[in-house]
mmCIF file of C-alpha atoms in Angstrom:
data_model
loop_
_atom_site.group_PDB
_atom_site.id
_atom_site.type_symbol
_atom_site.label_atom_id
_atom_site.label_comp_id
_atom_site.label_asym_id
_atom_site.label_seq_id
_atom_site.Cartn_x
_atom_site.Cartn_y
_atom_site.Cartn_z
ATOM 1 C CA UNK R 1 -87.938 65.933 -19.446
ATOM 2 C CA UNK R 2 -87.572 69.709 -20.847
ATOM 3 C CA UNK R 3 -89.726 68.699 -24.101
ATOM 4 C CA UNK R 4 -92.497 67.132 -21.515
ATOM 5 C CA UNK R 5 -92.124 70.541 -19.594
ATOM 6 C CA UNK R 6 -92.553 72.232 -22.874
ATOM 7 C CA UNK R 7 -95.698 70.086 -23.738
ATOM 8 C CA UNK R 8 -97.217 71.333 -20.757
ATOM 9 C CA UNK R 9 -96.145 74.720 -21.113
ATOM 10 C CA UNK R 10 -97.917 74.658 -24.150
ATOM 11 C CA UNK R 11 -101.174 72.899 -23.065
ATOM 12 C CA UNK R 12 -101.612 75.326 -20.447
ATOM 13 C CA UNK R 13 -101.358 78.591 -22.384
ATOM 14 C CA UNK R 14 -103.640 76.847 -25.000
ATOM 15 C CA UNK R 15 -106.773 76.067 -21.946
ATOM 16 C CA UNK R 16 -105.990 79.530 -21.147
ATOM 17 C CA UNK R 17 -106.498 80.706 -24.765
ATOM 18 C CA UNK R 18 -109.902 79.059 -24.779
ATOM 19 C CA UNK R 19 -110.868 80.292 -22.294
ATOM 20 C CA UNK R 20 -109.967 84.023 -23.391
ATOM 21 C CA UNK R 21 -111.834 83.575 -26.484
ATOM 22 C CA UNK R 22 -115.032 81.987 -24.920
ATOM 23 C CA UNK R 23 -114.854 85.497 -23.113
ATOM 24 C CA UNK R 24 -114.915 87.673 -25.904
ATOM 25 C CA UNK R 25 -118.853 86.584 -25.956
ATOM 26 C CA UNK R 26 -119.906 87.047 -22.849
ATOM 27 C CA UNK R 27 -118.950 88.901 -19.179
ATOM 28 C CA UNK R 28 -119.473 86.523 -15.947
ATOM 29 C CA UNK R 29 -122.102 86.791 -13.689
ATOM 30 C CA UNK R 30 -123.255 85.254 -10.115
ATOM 31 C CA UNK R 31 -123.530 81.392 -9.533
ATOM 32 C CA UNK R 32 -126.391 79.349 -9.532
ATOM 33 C CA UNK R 33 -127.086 76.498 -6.963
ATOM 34 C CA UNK R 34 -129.783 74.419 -8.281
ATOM 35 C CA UNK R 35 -131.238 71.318 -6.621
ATOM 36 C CA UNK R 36 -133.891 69.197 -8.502
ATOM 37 C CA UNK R 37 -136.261 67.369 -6.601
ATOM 38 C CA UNK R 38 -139.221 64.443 -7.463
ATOM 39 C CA UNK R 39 -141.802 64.221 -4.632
ATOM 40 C CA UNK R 40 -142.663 61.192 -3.648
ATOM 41 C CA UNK R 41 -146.203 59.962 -4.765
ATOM 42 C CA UNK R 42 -148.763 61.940 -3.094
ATOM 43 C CA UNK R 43 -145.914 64.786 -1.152
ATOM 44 C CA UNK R 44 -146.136 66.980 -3.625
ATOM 45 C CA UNK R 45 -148.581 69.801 -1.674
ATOM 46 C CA UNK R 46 -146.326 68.523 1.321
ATOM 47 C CA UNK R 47 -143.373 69.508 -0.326
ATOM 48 C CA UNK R 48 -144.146 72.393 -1.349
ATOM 49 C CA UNK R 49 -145.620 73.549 2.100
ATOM 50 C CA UNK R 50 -141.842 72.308 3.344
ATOM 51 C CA UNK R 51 -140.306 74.844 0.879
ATOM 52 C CA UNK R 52 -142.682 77.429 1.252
ATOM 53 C CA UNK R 53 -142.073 77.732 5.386
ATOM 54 C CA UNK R 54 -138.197 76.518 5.201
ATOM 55 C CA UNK R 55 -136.828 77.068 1.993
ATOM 56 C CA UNK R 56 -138.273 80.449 1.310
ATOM 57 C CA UNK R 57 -138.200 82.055 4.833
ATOM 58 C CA UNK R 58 -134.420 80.864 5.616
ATOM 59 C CA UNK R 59 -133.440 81.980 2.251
ATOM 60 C CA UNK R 60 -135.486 85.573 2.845
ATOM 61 C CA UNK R 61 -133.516 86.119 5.569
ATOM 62 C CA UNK R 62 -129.827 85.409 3.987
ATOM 63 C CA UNK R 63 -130.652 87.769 1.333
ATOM 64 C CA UNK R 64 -131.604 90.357 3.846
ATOM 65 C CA UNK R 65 -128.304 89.401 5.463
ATOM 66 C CA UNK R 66 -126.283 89.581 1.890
ATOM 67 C CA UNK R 67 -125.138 85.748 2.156
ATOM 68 C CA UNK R 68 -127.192 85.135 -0.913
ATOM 69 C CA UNK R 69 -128.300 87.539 -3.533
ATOM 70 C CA UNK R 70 -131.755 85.885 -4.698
ATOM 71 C CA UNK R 71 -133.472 82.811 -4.666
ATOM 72 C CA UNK R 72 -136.250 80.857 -6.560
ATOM 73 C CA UNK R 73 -138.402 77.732 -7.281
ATOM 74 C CA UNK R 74 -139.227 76.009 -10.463
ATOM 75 C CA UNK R 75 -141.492 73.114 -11.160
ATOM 76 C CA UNK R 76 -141.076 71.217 -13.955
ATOM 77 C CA UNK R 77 -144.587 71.112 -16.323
ATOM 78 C CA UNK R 78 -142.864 68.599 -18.742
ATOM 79 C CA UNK R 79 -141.615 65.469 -16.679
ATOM 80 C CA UNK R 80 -139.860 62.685 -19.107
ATOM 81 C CA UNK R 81 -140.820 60.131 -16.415
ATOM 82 C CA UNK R 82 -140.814 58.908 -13.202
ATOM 83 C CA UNK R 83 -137.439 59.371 -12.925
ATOM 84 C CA UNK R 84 -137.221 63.119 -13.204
ATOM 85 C CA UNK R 85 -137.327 66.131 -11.086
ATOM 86 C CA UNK R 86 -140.761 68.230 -10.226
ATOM 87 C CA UNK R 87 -139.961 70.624 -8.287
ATOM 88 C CA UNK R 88 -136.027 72.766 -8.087
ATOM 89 C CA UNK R 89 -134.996 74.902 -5.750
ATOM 90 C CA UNK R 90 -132.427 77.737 -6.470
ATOM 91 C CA UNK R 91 -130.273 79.834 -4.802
ATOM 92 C CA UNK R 92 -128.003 83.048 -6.142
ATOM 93 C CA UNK R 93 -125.002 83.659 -5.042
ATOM 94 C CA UNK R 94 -122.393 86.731 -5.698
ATOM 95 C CA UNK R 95 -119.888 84.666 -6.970
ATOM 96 C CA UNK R 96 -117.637 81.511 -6.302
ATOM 97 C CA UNK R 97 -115.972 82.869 -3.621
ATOM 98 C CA UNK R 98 -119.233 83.399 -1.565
ATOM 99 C CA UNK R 99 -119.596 79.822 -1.258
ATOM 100 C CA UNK R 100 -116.280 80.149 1.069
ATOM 101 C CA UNK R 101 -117.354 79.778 4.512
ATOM 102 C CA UNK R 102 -121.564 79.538 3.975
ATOM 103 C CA UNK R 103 -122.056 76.871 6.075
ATOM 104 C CA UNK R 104 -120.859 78.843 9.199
ATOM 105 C CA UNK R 105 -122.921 81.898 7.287
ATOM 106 C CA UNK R 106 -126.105 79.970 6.929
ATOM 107 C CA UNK R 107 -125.522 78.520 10.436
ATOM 108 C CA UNK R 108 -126.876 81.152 12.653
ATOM 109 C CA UNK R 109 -129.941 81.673 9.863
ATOM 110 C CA UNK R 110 -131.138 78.187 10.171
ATOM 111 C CA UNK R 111 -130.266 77.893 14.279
ATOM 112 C CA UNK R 112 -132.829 80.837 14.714
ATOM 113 C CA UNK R 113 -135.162 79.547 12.236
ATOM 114 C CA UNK R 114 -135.696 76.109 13.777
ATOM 115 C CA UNK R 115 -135.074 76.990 17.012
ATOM 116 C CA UNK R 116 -131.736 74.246 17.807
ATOM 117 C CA UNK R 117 -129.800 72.455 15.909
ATOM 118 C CA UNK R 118 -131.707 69.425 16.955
ATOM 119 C CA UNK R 119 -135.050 70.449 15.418
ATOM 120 C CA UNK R 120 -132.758 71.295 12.119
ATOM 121 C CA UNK R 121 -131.735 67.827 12.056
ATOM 122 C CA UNK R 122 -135.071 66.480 12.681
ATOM 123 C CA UNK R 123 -136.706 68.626 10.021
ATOM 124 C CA UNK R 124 -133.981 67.470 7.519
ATOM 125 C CA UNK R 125 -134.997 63.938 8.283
ATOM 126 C CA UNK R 126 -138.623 64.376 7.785
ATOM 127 C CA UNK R 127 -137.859 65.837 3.603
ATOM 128 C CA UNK R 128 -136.492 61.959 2.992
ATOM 129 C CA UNK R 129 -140.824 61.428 3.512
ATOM 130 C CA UNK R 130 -141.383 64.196 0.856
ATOM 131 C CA UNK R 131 -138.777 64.082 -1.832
ATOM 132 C CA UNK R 132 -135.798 62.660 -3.497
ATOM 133 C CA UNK R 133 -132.859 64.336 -4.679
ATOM 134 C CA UNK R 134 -132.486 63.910 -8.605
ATOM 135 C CA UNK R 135 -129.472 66.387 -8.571
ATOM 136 C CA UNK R 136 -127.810 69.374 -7.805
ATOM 137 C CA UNK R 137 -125.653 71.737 -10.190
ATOM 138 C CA UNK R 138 -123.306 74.783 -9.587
ATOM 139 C CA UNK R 139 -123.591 77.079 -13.199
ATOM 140 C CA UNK R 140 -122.185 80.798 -13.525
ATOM 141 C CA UNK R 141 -124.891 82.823 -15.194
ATOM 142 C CA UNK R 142 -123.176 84.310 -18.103
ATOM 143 C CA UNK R 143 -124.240 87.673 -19.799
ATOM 144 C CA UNK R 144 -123.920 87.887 -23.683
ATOM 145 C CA UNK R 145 -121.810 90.520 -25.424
ATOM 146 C CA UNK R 146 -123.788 93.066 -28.046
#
C-alpha cells in the first residue's frame, strides 16, 4: 500500500512538472467557446439571418454587461464534405471560472431579448430547420513567450 501511495505521489508531481514546463512557453489567456455548425441544404442565408439578429445582438449585449469579453463568426471556405461545419460561432470568455453561473448570467439577456422564455424555446426549436450541430469545443487561448 505505501509503495502504491508512493507511485502516485510520484505520478502526480510528474503531470504537475509537465505542466510547469509547457508554461515556460507561453502565459494563459481567456477561453474560447466554439460551436461548428452545417446548414442544412438551402438555410444557409437563413442561418445566417438567425445569427445575425440572435447570436450577435444577445452576445452584444453580454459584452456590454461583462459576462463575455468578445464574440465572433467564422465560415468555413474549405469544407472536406458534407459532413463538415460551414458556419462557427464563438464566444470569449475571461476565463474558466466565468463559465460558473452563465446560465443564470445569460438568463435575463436572452428573457429580454425574446421577450419570454416561451418565445426562447420556440426560437431554439426553429435552428433544428436551419442547422446541425457538428461540434462544440472549450480551448484557452494561449500567448507565446519571446
Amino acid at each position: 500500500m505505501k509503495k502504491r501511495s508512493i507511485l502516485v505521489l510520484v505520478a502526480c508531481l510528474l503531470g504537475f512538472a509537465a505542466h510547469a514546463l509547457a508554461q515556460e512557453h507561453y502565459t494563459e489567456g481567456p477561453v474560447w467557446r466554439v460551436n461548428y455548425l452545417s446548414s442544412k441544404p438551402g438555410k444557409f442565408n437563413d442561418s445566417l439571418k438567425d445569427i445575425r439578429e440572435h447570436f450577435s445582438k444577445i452576445n452584444t449585449e453580454a459584452k456590454a454587461q461583462g459576462v463575455v469579453l468578445d464574440y465572433k463568426v467564422f465560415l468555413n471556405q474549405t469544407s472536406t464534405g458534407a459532413t463538415d461545419w460551414n458556419i462557427a460561432t464563438a464566444v470569449l470568455y475571461k476565463g474558466y471560472g466565468a463559465l460558473d453561473g452563465l446560465a443564470g448570467k445569460m438568463d435575463s439577456i436572452t428573457l429580454k431579448h425574446y421577450g419570454s422564455a416561451e418565445a426562447r424555446t420556440q426560437a431554439g426549436t426553429k435552428r433544428a430547420d436551419l442547422w446541425t450541430p457538428v461540434s462544440s469545443a472549450l480551448g484557452r487561448e494561449i500567448m507565446m513567450k519571446p
